[in-house]
Amino acid sequence: MQYISNTDEDRRQMLAAIGVPSFDGLLEKIPASLRKFELGLPAGLSEIDLVRELADTGRANRHFIDYACYLGGGVYDHFVPYVVGHLAMRGEFVTSYTPYQGEASQGTLQSIYEYQSLICELTAMDFSNASMYDGASALAEAALLAIRASGRRKILVPSTVHPEYRLVMKTYLSCLDAEIVEIPSRDGTTDAAALKQALGPDVAAVIGQQPNFFGLLEEMPELAAAAHQAGSLFIACVNPVSLGLLQPPGEYGADIAVGEGQPLGNPVSYGGPHFGFFTVKEPLLRKLPGRIAGLTVDKTGRRAFVLTLQAREQHIRREKATSNICTNHSLCALKAAIYLSLLGKEGLRKLALLNLENAHAAYDRLLRIPGVKPFSKKPFFNEFALLIDRDPELLKESLRRNLILGPLALSDFYPEVRNGYLVAVTENRTPDDLERLAKAIEAV
Amino acid sequence: MQYISNTDEDRRQMLAAIGVPSFDGLLEKIPASLRKFELGLPAGLSEIDLVRELADTGRANRHFIDYACYLGGGVYDHFVPYVVGHLAMRGEFVTSYTPYQGEASQGTLQSIYEYQSLICELTAMDFSNASMYDGASALAEAALLAIRASGRRKILVPSTVHPEYRLVMKTYLSCLDAEIVEIPSRDGTTDAAALKQALGPDVAAVIGQQPNFFGLLEEMPELAAAAHQAGSLFIACVNPVSLGLLQPPGEYGADIAVGEGQPLGNPVSYGGPHFGFFTVKEPLLRKLPGRIAGLTVDKTGRRAFVLTLQAREQHIRREKATSNICTNHSLCALKAAIYLSLLGKEGLRKLALLNLENAHAAYDRLLRIPGVKPFSKKPFFNEFALLIDRDPELLKESLRRNLILGPLALSDFYPEVRNGYLVAVTENRTPDDLERLAKAIEAV
Amino acid sequence: MSGAELIFEKHSQNRASWLPELKSSEESLMKKLPASVLRRHAAELPSLSELDVVRHFTNLSHKNFSVDANFYPLGSCTMKYNPKVLDAIASTSAFSQIHPYAEEADAQGALKVLYEMQGFLSEITGMAEFTLQPAAGAHGELCGLLIAGAYHRSKGRKKTRVLVPDSSHGTNPATAALCGYEVVQVRTDEKGHVDLADLRSKLDSSVAAFMMTNPNTLGLFEEDILEIARAVHAVEGLVYYDGANMNALLGVCRPGDMGFDIVHINLHKTFAVPHGSGGPGSGPVGVRKELVPFLPSPRIVRDEEGYRFLKNSPQSIGKLRSFYGNFGAVIRSYAYIKALGREGLRAVSENAILNANYLKARLKDAFDVPFGGFCMHEFVVSAVRQKKRGVKALDIAKRLLDFGVHAPTVYFPLTVEEAMMIEPTETESRQTLDRFVEILLAIDRESVEDPAKVLAAPHTTPVARIDEVLAARQLNLRYRKPQAPPKPVEAKDPAYSR
Amino acid sequence: MSGAELIFEKHSQNRASWLPELKSSEESLMKKLPASVLRRHAAELPSLSELDVVRHFTNLSHKNFSVDANFYPLGSCTMKYNPKVLDAIASTSAFSQIHPYAEEADAQGALKVLYEMQGFLSEITGMAEFTLQPAAGAHGELCGLLIAGAYHRSKGRKKTRVLVPDSSHGTNPATAALCGYEVVQVRTDEKGHVDLADLRSKLDSSVAAFMMTNPNTLGLFEEDILEIARAVHAVEGLVYYDGANMNALLGVCRPGDMGFDIVHINLHKTFAVPHGSGGPGSGPVGVRKELVPFLPSPRIVRDEEGYRFLKNSPQSIGKLRSFYGNFGAVIRSYAYIKALGREGLRAVSENAILNANYLKARLKDAFDVPFGGFCMHEFVVSAVRQKKRGVKALDIAKRLLDFGVHAPTVYFPLTVEEAMMIEPTETESRQTLDRFVEILLAIDRESVEDPAKVLAAPHTTPVARIDEVLAARQLNLRYRKPQAPPKPVEAKDPAYSR
Ligand SMILES: Cc1ncc(COP(=O)(O)O)c(C=O)c1O
Ligand SMILES: Cc1ncc(COP(=O)(O)O)c(C=O)c1O
């Protein structure tokens, strides 16, 4: 399969126009020693064969159409209305570049402006950028921003924050003279007392995640207040769907709010691509990483959109940029904008309520199983942890047999938690599959 | 699920603007007796539930991804390149009306003009309309045209023409003073001698199908010559994919050429929607049924496209129209235009060769099975008939077990043919699934 | 590079990249076929790379108005929003990759859809049974009149005439003629209804059927429908319901209850099959009990073992097309009915009626309204007043395009001078309707203040007004090889090209 | 009705029609949450029907240039045709509806894709091993420099500086700074290559890495690459290959053979991941053998039981993001490489190089070519000559839009005055290139005959030139509730509105 448009005759004529006898003439500058190799790759495939072969490969994956997914831990099997993909996958969005040429990119630019506005409404924050790679890297960039903005070097992170997010932050901060201090938890949420003790004049920021990795609700206002009291910034990492019911970070004093955008209209796709959203309060605007679209006018006075505040960015400021990010996750953010537009004010709340309802129905049902206990009795949104006193391998097998994916073994992340499982329950789960899940556990 | 855009508040205000106290006021003209009923339908479903329920319904269908399809008989499991649907399903094509307002429909109009041109190239005929419902109704309309154009009343149809097409023609002609005369076959193709005998001054047209229902190749030039000799028209019904190798109807003197367009980029979809193509030689142009797009200019002299020759059509001529057809199968024809554009001159021939190759490989392989005999030894393109000396019910079961759909039992159409099966083999068939088919027969 | 070239005027390397290579040599393959049947000259299809095909048709798509991009109040066409999820459902492998000749046992899902859909439509229309075989409205009419003919013949009646209202859709007389009937038109009275007296004067035992719609073509409900039906039945005629435009009746009232004997429905209007620039649609036909034996073959029935075909109906009119209808269209409507449910269907009609009446009320001062009173899902206004200022309905239609609104149906029905037939549908919002009113009022003002601007419209479409006369005079209906010289480079708007 | 409104300025009945009804009452549900965590004011999302959302974003899409509709010779961006079938493959349930925390046994298909893809990229670049974790080019650079840092630390070296050419992409210095290095620029010599003398003068043991591209930003092959690598290695520095633009090298030559130690690739350029108006992409990183232990965690390996994660690499730099990279992007590239195969990949680069040299040859008379000789997949011309006539590179860029062609990259690299960086890619046809040349020559003539027309361009885009200064001065970065008064009705082209 090739996608070359020139014919052989074209090629001959073009070489003649260039004035070289053969193609190799164009490569004269490449040392001969570099050109002596054979690509050790298979021959190409026709579209028929390609589609067939990848369908075969795909059969070795267990997917959400055949299996009910109770896995979460940062990305969730939410329903994506068909319209989202239908619109976002239009060629005009998919095959255009970053909108540097404003006049040729008003569609993208307006949709970014609308995305920024929607995210600001959702989070009650002042400003949003056009997107980051994912929730974890957004949180890491937030920590970088806090360190840069405050001139301080410590970041306090509760152990209840998603373990992978903490690892990513560690990687991002590894070249800096920075320190990440882990704050312990009590009964599944941040130990506020320990946090307060750890605070001090060298703390750039405190991080809080809502809901936290265990699905439990943190006392975000308390954490924020403690941070502010110490002159530190407060960074909130939030699940966007939960904001249909939960207090938005802008209201409890977050200076920076970030999160994983996948739940907003993006398929799980084995973990990517999704996007991270990144918002700040006004004072931090000029330190925002990444792209921002603004509203202005054209020379005839018509409303027009354009990338702005570019003096923060690498292509203008090079080594003085606020971040090295260039390509972001625009198409994923577009999906989120379409999804939020479809969801609307009323739908957002309903979606959150459906998640709450299903998750609590599952919680209640599973706790009726002998040997199943709650990990914590604190309130949760759409995900919760259980202790399941069963042989892990037998449990896995039983779940698979019952066409269930998950729940997630906590010991993968917190080795000290034995027999702990994280159960995620979205609007996509049904009473039928919950019953299957329960039966699968009971059968072990 | 509802798709109403008005809010309750909108509705209240609109009723007030109209000046009625309640919606029922707008229905005052409808006799009360007619308004007293309850729709006995279930309550609506959300998109989540709808998608899930229809996926469940779909599980009761055996489809070509899981089963290798050797069924043909007029519609074929050809590969449809993904680009075809991607382009044809763009909202601008899918959600626009028949292009009556030319200035607002240049996209559709140009694509129809291109479709017409492509079909003319393929068939070597002079003119094509914008499409008919399907091959069978196109053939019926061709017979109507011939009767109208010639003032004669008989249509000669070989028994080798698709039985359903003959039934449809019978229905269409049932109100006319017309007669359909069946011409017998010899060894699977039209008995030319019998045809010549049946010809006479009352014969409006002779029909020939290439390849015929048994997949066999007819001597079309001979049939056409015989028809013309008797002053009758010759109507060819052809498989468009075969025209990559076979002589086009325009070259053997067909006055009208029609066919089923499904093989050109349309999914099989349980038999519809597809489209019929309909072409004529110049003298019959003004008798063409249905829509035609023409090239002209706009008032500034730019190239423009428009529906033309509308004086043939029902919306202008009412009871004097050449056909009652109105909505045709435009989107299916668009798929064909895209498909043919992708296929190109070289691809068309290659596609036909691949079909020929696969079909003959299957023929050779299956004939090696004891008890399997050819129905005829005449040449064929991508479909052929076999006599398989096996218990039909056991054979069916074995095929299903081996994930094979088909072949088609001929006795459904020709009760006199015992143990006959029609095997269709497209470019989509592989050596693997052929082996499965052979094993399934051998196992009985 | 604006995509104005024909596909035949583009050249690049053709790839047909989905096709695998041949396993044998061409020569050995060609031996399978006798020389006499072979093509001598290759078909002159264009040669294009996949990119060039994608770019070509993407650019063509940009030259269309569509419901997805524009308000499209085209009367008699019901250009409503058709939920996109229906397209997705129809194109899943389980529904699009199945063969009509599969064993019944291998297609129980498809048969279930067809069977249940027959029942849904019977319930919605109040008819006894439905066939889903017809491919479109006109095809449904053919089916219906063939049933009528077969029925009358079975009773030994000789019927030669079909009556239609003077405002009827062209397919009604065309179909009647196709079936060999003499077509007789019935007048519309001053209130916009079937003129009962005229109808009575034309009714006699030769009348096979009276084909009508209700609401009628003017968007008005025929109040006398029960009497009309009685009168036609009195001469042993059948009352045929052209239900192409049924958007006002869902859960509101039923043709079966009105006395109709035969009904066709356009799924591509009322039941969310998108119009696709001219099809495919689907035109199911329903009949009352006595006519059931005449339905096309096969019918789809259910028994203990599941869903299956019923092929032996001796009185059936036969087959109207191959296989069982436009399954890919039917399944969209099936899913649509399931999604909306009974309340949702009623809401469709309520809002279609409300939107139409709202527009009619808001436009009645600026435009002539030939027939007052409440309308159903659509209505007709007349531009006679504007015509006196030199601006015809056609000019208004073209001018609307400059505002991003598709034109209403103009000059139909033929019985109303300067007719503009407006059907907003239920899926449009009040905000859109208000904007449409503003635009029409603005154009009305332009007809006073700047008629030249209206007459020269459209100004913003890919082409200006099209020379239809030239199109019909110098027929150019297909590309032929050596053609016009290559076009000069041109900016999108020629005013700015070199 | 041209879609110019913001989504917040539209109002209709919101439906969120995919959501089923709640089974319990809201009150009972709200009891599950303490009041202290609750939202007090609903988020002010817009309220819109599905139709209005569809129409809004369809109209927005019409305001973009794109590869699907336009020639898009944007230098350094490789805006080639990305086969649509890859989108289809990536969105099948088997690949898009799978969870990253599924058991390895439940995701063998996905792991196979990742594993084989690592191998493909190693083979294509001549590196020992690849990670697919980075989400984009800049993310890959971060990954690469972290690996370099970890490696140097493991050797006990203290490295403080990173060298980059003066023409380098902004992400190179930005990433180096992010990693705490001092950034030092190396000059370009008069032939457009890395100035070897300048490089040597800046090399010492403090140099962690020299980041470069080859072909360089000017589209020229760095002939001295082997010597450059030796010189850097001589001070125990690493040579970092920014492979964002690798479209000229497939099957032609390999960074690994040139002496590069670390490589990142932009799958969203060379390997057919569509750019998506700004991502998502994927920026895999490959390293030579000695650096493998430092790759991010987890790596994907294969053993007798199948494909699995390798999590315990003590020297690993850790995780760069959650999970394993942009799987949905990687699978597109994987399928692309499978589809093209070895010959197809080589054909990509041959035609990319041919197309660029053809354009360069045809444009060299009308435009200044700062660096002669053959180029690789792209080249830079300068509009200094046109600028003397008052027409700058920016004006030419804007004027091109009127002809339906996207502008080249302008004013980059910063080292060339009035730079226009042109990358035609391999998927464009000679016909398209010829037309592009004609258009550029026409604009060049306009710069003499009618410069005002060029300066006022674009004339045919949805907006005219944009006031960027105002945008930066009066920041308006989001919608806020009570806003501008409703806009008057306006035809699409304001010249024709009332
Ligand atoms: C009232 C009426 N009857 C019949 C038809 C014919 O339907 P079709 O175009 O599907 O054949 C139409 C629509 O075109 C119509 O509006
Ligand atoms: C040469 C070069 N390096 C690095 C990058 C950065 O890649 P990304 O935008 O994916 O972060 C780009 C493209 O933007 C580039 O062209």
Tab-separated table of N, CA, C and O in Angstrom, chain C residues 416-441:
chain	number	residue	atom	x	y	z
C	416	VAL	N	-50.943	27.863	-5.962
C	416	VAL	CA	-50.749	29.141	-5.267
C	416	VAL	C	-49.703	29.961	-6.020
C	416	VAL	O	-48.603	29.480	-6.291
C	417	GLU	N	-50.035	31.196	-6.327
C	417	GLU	CA	-49.124	32.075	-7.035
C	417	GLU	C	-47.932	32.424	-6.137
C	417	GLU	O	-48.107	32.692	-4.943
C	418	GLU	N	-46.766	32.430	-6.699
C	418	GLU	CA	-45.554	32.817	-5.944
C	418	GLU	C	-45.483	32.105	-4.591
C	418	GLU	O	-45.179	32.702	-3.556
C	419	ALA	N	-45.754	30.828	-4.646
C	419	ALA	CA	-45.825	30.054	-3.402
C	419	ALA	C	-44.453	29.883	-2.755
C	419	ALA	O	-43.453	29.653	-3.438
C	420	MET	N	-44.431	29.994	-1.449
C	420	MET	CA	-43.252	29.633	-0.654
C	420	MET	C	-43.754	28.716	0.452
C	420	MET	O	-44.517	29.139	1.325
C	421	MET	N	-43.323	27.475	0.395
C	421	MET	CA	-43.855	26.460	1.286
C	421	MET	C	-42.801	26.220	2.369
C	421	MET	O	-41.673	25.802	2.074
C	422	ILE	N	-43.173	26.489	3.595
C	422	ILE	CA	-42.194	26.541	4.688
C	422	ILE	C	-42.473	25.450	5.705
C	422	ILE	O	-43.577	25.363	6.252
C	423	GLU	N	-41.489	24.630	5.954
C	423	GLU	CA	-41.629	23.541	6.941
C	423	GLU	C	-40.434	23.595	7.886
C	423	GLU	O	-39.342	23.157	7.538
C	424	PRO	N	-40.637	24.119	9.073
C	424	PRO	CA	-39.471	24.301	9.965
C	424	PRO	C	-39.008	23.001	10.629
C	424	PRO	O	-37.837	22.902	10.984
C	425	THR	N	-39.883	22.052	10.789
C	425	THR	CA	-39.667	20.793	11.539
C	425	THR	C	-39.537	21.040	13.033
C	425	THR	O	-39.260	22.163	13.464
C	426	GLU	N	-39.679	19.956	13.772
C	426	GLU	CA	-39.686	20.025	15.234
C	426	GLU	C	-38.303	20.191	15.838
C	426	GLU	O	-38.183	20.524	17.008
C	427	THR	N	-37.247	19.937	15.048
C	427	THR	CA	-35.932	19.933	15.694
C	427	THR	C	-35.274	21.312	15.712
C	427	THR	O	-34.177	21.459	16.235
C	428	GLU	N	-35.915	22.297	15.128
C	428	GLU	CA	-35.328	23.634	15.146
C	428	GLU	C	-35.763	24.389	16.403
C	428	GLU	O	-36.871	24.214	16.892
C	429	SER	N	-34.893	25.246	16.863
C	429	SER	CA	-35.182	25.985	18.089
C	429	SER	C	-35.885	27.298	17.775
C	429	SER	O	-35.819	27.818	16.673
C	430	ARG	N	-36.511	27.814	18.776
C	430	ARG	CA	-37.145	29.111	18.634
C	430	ARG	C	-36.113	30.164	18.220
C	430	ARG	O	-36.396	31.048	17.420
C	431	GLN	N	-34.917	30.074	18.746
C	431	GLN	CA	-33.883	31.050	18.376
C	431	GLN	C	-33.646	31.023	16.865
C	431	GLN	O	-33.542	32.059	16.224
C	432	THR	N	-33.586	29.828	16.303
C	432	THR	CA	-33.383	29.709	14.860
C	432	THR	C	-34.583	30.278	14.097
C	432	THR	O	-34.427	30.984	13.103
C	433	LEU	N	-35.774	29.974	14.585
C	433	LEU	CA	-36.976	30.477	13.907
C	433	LEU	C	-37.011	32.003	13.945
C	433	LEU	O	-37.328	32.662	12.952
C	434	ASP	N	-36.671	32.557	15.084
C	434	ASP	CA	-36.688	34.015	15.204
C	434	ASP	C	-35.695	34.657	14.242
C	434	ASP	O	-35.965	35.687	13.629
C	435	ARG	N	-34.577	34.040	14.140
C	435	ARG	CA	-33.549	34.556	13.241
C	435	ARG	C	-34.021	34.462	11.792
C	435	ARG	O	-33.806	35.368	10.994
C	436	PHE	N	-34.666	33.376	11.475
C	436	PHE	CA	-35.214	33.197	10.133
C	436	PHE	C	-36.253	34.281	9.843
C	436	PHE	O	-36.268	34.881	8.754
C	437	VAL	N	-37.090	34.572	10.809
C	437	VAL	CA	-38.095	35.631	10.618
C	437	VAL	C	-37.402	36.962	10.372
C	437	VAL	O	-37.717	37.686	9.431
C	438	GLU	N	-36.431	37.264	11.203
C	438	GLU	CA	-35.665	38.512	11.026
C	438	GLU	C	-35.109	38.611	9.616
C	438	GLU	O	-35.129	39.669	8.990
C	439	ILE	N	-34.555	37.512	9.141
C	439	ILE	CA	-33.934	37.510	7.807
C	439	ILE	C	-34.992	37.745	6.738
C	439	ILE	O	-34.818	38.574	5.845
C	440	LEU	N	-36.113	37.025	6.853
C	440	LEU	CA	-37.162	37.201	5.837
C	440	LEU	C	-37.704	38.626	5.867
C	440	LEU	O	-37.982	39.218	4.820
C	441	LEU	N	-37.843	39.183	7.054
C	441	LEU	CA	-38.328	40.562	7.139
C	441	LEU	C	-37.282	41.502	6.550
C	441	LEU	O	-37.616	42.485	5.878
